[in-house]
Coordinates of C-alpha atoms in Angstrom, one line a residue:
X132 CA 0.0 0.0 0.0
X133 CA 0.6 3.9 -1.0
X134 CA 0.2 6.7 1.5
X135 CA 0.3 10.1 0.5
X136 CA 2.0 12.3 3.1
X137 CA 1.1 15.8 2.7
X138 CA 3.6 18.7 2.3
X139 CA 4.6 20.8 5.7
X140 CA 2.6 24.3 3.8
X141 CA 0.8 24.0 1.6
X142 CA 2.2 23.9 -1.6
X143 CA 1.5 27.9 -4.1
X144 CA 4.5 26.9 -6.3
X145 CA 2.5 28.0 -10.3
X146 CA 3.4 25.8 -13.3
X147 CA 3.7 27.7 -16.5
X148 CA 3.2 26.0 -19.3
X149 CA 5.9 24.8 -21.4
X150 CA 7.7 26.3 -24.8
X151 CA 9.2 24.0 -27.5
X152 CA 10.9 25.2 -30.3
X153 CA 11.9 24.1 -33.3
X154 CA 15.8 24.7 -33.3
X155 CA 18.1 25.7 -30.7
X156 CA 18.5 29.3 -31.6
X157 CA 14.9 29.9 -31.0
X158 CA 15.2 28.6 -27.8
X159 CA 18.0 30.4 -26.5
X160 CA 16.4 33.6 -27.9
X161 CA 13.3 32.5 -26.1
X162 CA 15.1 32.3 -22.9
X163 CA 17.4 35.5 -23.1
X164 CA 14.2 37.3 -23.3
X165 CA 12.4 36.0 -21.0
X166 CA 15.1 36.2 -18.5
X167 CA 15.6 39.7 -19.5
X168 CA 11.7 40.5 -18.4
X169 CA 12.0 39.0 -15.2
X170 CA 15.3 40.9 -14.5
X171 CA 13.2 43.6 -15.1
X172 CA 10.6 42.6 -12.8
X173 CA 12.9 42.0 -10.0
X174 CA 12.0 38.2 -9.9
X175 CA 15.3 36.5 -8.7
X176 CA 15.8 33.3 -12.0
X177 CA 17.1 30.1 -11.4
X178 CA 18.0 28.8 -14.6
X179 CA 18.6 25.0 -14.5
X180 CA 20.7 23.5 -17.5
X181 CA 22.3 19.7 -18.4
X182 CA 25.6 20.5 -18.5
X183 CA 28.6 22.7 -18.2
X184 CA 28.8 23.5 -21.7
X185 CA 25.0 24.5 -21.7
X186 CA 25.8 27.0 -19.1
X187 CA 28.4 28.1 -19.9
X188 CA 26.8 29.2 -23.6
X189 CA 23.8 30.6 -21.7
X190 CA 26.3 32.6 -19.9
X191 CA 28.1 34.3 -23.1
X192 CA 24.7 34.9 -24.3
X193 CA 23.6 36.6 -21.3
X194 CA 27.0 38.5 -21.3
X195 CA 26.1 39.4 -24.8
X196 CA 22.8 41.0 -23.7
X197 CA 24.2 42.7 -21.0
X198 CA 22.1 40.7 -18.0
X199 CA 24.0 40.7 -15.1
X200 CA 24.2 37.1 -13.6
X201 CA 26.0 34.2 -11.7
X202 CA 26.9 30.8 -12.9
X203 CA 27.0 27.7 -11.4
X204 CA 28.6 24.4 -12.5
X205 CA 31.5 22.5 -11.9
X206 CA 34.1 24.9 -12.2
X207 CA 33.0 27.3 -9.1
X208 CA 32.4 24.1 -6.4
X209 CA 34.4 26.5 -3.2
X210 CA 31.8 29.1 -3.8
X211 CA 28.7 27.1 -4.3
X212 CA 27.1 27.4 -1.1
X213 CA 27.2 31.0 -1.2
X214 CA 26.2 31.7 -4.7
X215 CA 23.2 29.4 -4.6
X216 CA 22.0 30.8 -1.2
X217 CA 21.7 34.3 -2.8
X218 CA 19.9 33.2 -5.3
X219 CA 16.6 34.4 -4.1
X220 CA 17.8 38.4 -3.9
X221 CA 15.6 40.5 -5.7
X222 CA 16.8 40.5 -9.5
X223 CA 19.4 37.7 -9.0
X224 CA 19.9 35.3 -12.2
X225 CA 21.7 32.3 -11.4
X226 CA 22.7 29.9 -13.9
X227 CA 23.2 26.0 -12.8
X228 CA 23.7 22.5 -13.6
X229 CA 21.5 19.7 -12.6
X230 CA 24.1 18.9 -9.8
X231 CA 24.9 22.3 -8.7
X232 CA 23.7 24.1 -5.5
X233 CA 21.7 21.0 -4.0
X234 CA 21.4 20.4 -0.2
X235 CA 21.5 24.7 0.3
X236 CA 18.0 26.4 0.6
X237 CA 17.2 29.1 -1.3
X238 CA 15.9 31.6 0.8
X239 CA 13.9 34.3 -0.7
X240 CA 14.6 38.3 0.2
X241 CA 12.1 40.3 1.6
X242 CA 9.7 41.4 -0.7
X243 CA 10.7 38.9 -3.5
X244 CA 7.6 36.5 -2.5
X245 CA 4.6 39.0 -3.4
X246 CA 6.3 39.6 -6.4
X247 CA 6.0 35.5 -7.1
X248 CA 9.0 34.5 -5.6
X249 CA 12.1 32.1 -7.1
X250 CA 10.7 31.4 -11.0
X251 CA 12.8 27.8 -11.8
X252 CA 13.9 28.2 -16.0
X253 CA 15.1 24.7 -17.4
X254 CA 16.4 24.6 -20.8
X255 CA 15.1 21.3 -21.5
X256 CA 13.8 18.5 -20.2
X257 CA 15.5 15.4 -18.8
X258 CA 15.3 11.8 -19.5
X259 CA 13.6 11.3 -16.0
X260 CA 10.4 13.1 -14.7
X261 CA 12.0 12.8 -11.4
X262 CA 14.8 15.6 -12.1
X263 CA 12.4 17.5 -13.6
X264 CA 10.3 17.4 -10.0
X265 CA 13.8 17.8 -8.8
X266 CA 14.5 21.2 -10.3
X267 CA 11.1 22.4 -10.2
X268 CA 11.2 21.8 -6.1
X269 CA 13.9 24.2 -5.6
X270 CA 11.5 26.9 -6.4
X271 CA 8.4 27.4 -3.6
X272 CA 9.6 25.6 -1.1
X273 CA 7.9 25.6 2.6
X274 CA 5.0 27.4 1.5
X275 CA 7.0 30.0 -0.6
X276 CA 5.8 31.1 -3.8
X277 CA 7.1 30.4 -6.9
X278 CA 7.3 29.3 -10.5
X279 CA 8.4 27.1 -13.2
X280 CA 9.1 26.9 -16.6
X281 CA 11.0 24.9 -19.5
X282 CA 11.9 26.3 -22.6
X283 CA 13.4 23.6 -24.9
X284 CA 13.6 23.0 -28.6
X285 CA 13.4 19.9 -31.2
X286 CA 17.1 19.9 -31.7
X287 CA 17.6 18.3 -27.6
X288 CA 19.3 15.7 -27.3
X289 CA 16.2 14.0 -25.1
X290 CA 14.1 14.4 -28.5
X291 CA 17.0 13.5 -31.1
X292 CA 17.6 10.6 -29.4
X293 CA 14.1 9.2 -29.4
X294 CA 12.4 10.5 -32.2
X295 CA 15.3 11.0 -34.9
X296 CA 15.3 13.0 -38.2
X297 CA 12.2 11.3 -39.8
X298 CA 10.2 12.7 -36.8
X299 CA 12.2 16.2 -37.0
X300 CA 10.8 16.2 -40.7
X301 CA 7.4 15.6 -40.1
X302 CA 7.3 17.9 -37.3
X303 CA 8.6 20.9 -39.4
X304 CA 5.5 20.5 -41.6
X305 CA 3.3 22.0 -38.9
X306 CA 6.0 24.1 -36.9
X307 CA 7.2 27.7 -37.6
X308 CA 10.4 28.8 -37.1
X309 CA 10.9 31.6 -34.2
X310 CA 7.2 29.9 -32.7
X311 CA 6.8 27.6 -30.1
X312 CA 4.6 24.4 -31.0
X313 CA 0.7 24.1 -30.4
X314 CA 0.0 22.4 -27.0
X315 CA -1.4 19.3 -29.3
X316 CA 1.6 18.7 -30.8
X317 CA 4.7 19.5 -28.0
X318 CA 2.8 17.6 -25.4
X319 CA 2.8 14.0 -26.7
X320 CA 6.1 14.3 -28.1
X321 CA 8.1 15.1 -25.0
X322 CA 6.1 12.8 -23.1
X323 CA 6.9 10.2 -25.5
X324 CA 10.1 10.8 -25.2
X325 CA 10.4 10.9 -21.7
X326 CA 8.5 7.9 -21.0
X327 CA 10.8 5.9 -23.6
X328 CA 13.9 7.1 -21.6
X329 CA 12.9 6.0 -18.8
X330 CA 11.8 2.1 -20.2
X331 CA 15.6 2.4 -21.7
X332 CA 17.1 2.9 -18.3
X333 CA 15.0 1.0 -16.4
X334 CA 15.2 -2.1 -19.0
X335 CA 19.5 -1.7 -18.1
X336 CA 18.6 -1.4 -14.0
X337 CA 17.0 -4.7 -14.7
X338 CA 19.9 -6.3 -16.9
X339 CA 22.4 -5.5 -14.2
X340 CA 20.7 -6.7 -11.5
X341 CA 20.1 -9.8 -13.3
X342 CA 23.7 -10.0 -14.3
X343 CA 24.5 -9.8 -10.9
X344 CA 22.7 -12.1 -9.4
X345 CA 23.8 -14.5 -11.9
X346 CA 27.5 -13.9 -11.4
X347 CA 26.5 -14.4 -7.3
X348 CA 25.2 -17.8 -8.4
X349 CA 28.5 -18.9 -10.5
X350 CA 30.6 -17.7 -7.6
X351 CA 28.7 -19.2 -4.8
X352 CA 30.6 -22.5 -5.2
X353 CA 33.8 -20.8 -3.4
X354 CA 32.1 -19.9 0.0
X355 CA 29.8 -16.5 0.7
X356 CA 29.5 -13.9 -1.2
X357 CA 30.4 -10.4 -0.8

């Protein structure tokens, strides 16, 4: 049996819907200006990427446009603690890797929360729904308010991986360039994705346990095993 155990405050955290482009450009255009309107508001951005090279291409971008910001990745580990805790400062932009900044709260500034609080930007999706939920947590915690967003594009490696170029093709037919995707048409396709991700990595979990147990049983002639 299941039980649900309900959250310590109840939850205000507001989901906005998704963006998927056709190409990467569009994307990162996508994501420049919307960063650059939040700036604006004085929302403090969390802007959660898959790698180092993904953030640190969002952050010559952002240099480009002249939005001040912080990144996080693997090449600043001595000051992560501090970088990700002022995060939540009124205006802050703070670029990070999946990995980056976990196990430090974000604690919002005064005032940030009646402006909506932390708003959580990933630039794509992941191959589990669980990061997602991962990365999307960070933002209204305890109560807080806050939202969250992805802007991604066809040209993810999630979506090249599972669909290919035949798919790609017969997407283009009903995309436009510099537009994100009807609801219709970017919902099944990322979910599709996602779900056969996840059936790929679970179908390997399953392989390696096997294998294993049956190296266990081979072994078990020469006493207990390990």
């Amino acid at each position: 049996n299941v039980v649900t155990i309900p959250t310590n405050c109840p939850v205000q955290r507001l989901s906005v819907p998704d963006k998927v482009f056709l190409n990467a450009d569009d994307k990162w255009g996508e994501i420049v200006n919307t960063l650059r309107t939040l700036h604006e508001q004085q929302r403090p951005v969390l802007v959660g990427t898959r790698s180092v090279a993904e953030s640190e291409h969002l952050d010559s971008l952002l240099t480009a446009a002249g939005l001040p910001h912080q990144v996080l990745n693997a090449r600043q580990d001595q000051e992560e603690a501090q970088i990700i805790a002022q995060a939540g400062q009124p205006g802050r932009i703070t670029v990070a890797t999946n990995m980056a900044g976990r196990g430090t709260d974000i604690r919002l500034a005064p005032g940030v929360a009646g402006a909506g609080g932390l708003y959580v930007l990933a630039t794509s999706r992941h191959e589990a729904r669980r990061i997602d939920r991962q990365l999307s947590g960070r933002g209204g915690r305890q109560g807080d308010t806050g939202s969250f967003q992805t802007i991604m594009s066809l040209e993810d490696d999630l979506v090249k991986e599972y669909f290919g170029d035949v798919m790609m093709r017969i997407v283009n037919r009903w995309g436009k360039s510099g537009t994100p995707l009807p609801l219709w048409l970017r919902r099944p396709i990322v979910g599709i994705a996602q779900s056969a991700a996840e059936r790929h990595h679970s179908r390997i979990r399953r392989e390696l346990l096997k294998l294993d147990d049956n190296l266990g049983d081979m072994l078990a002639f020469s006493g207990r095993t390990e």
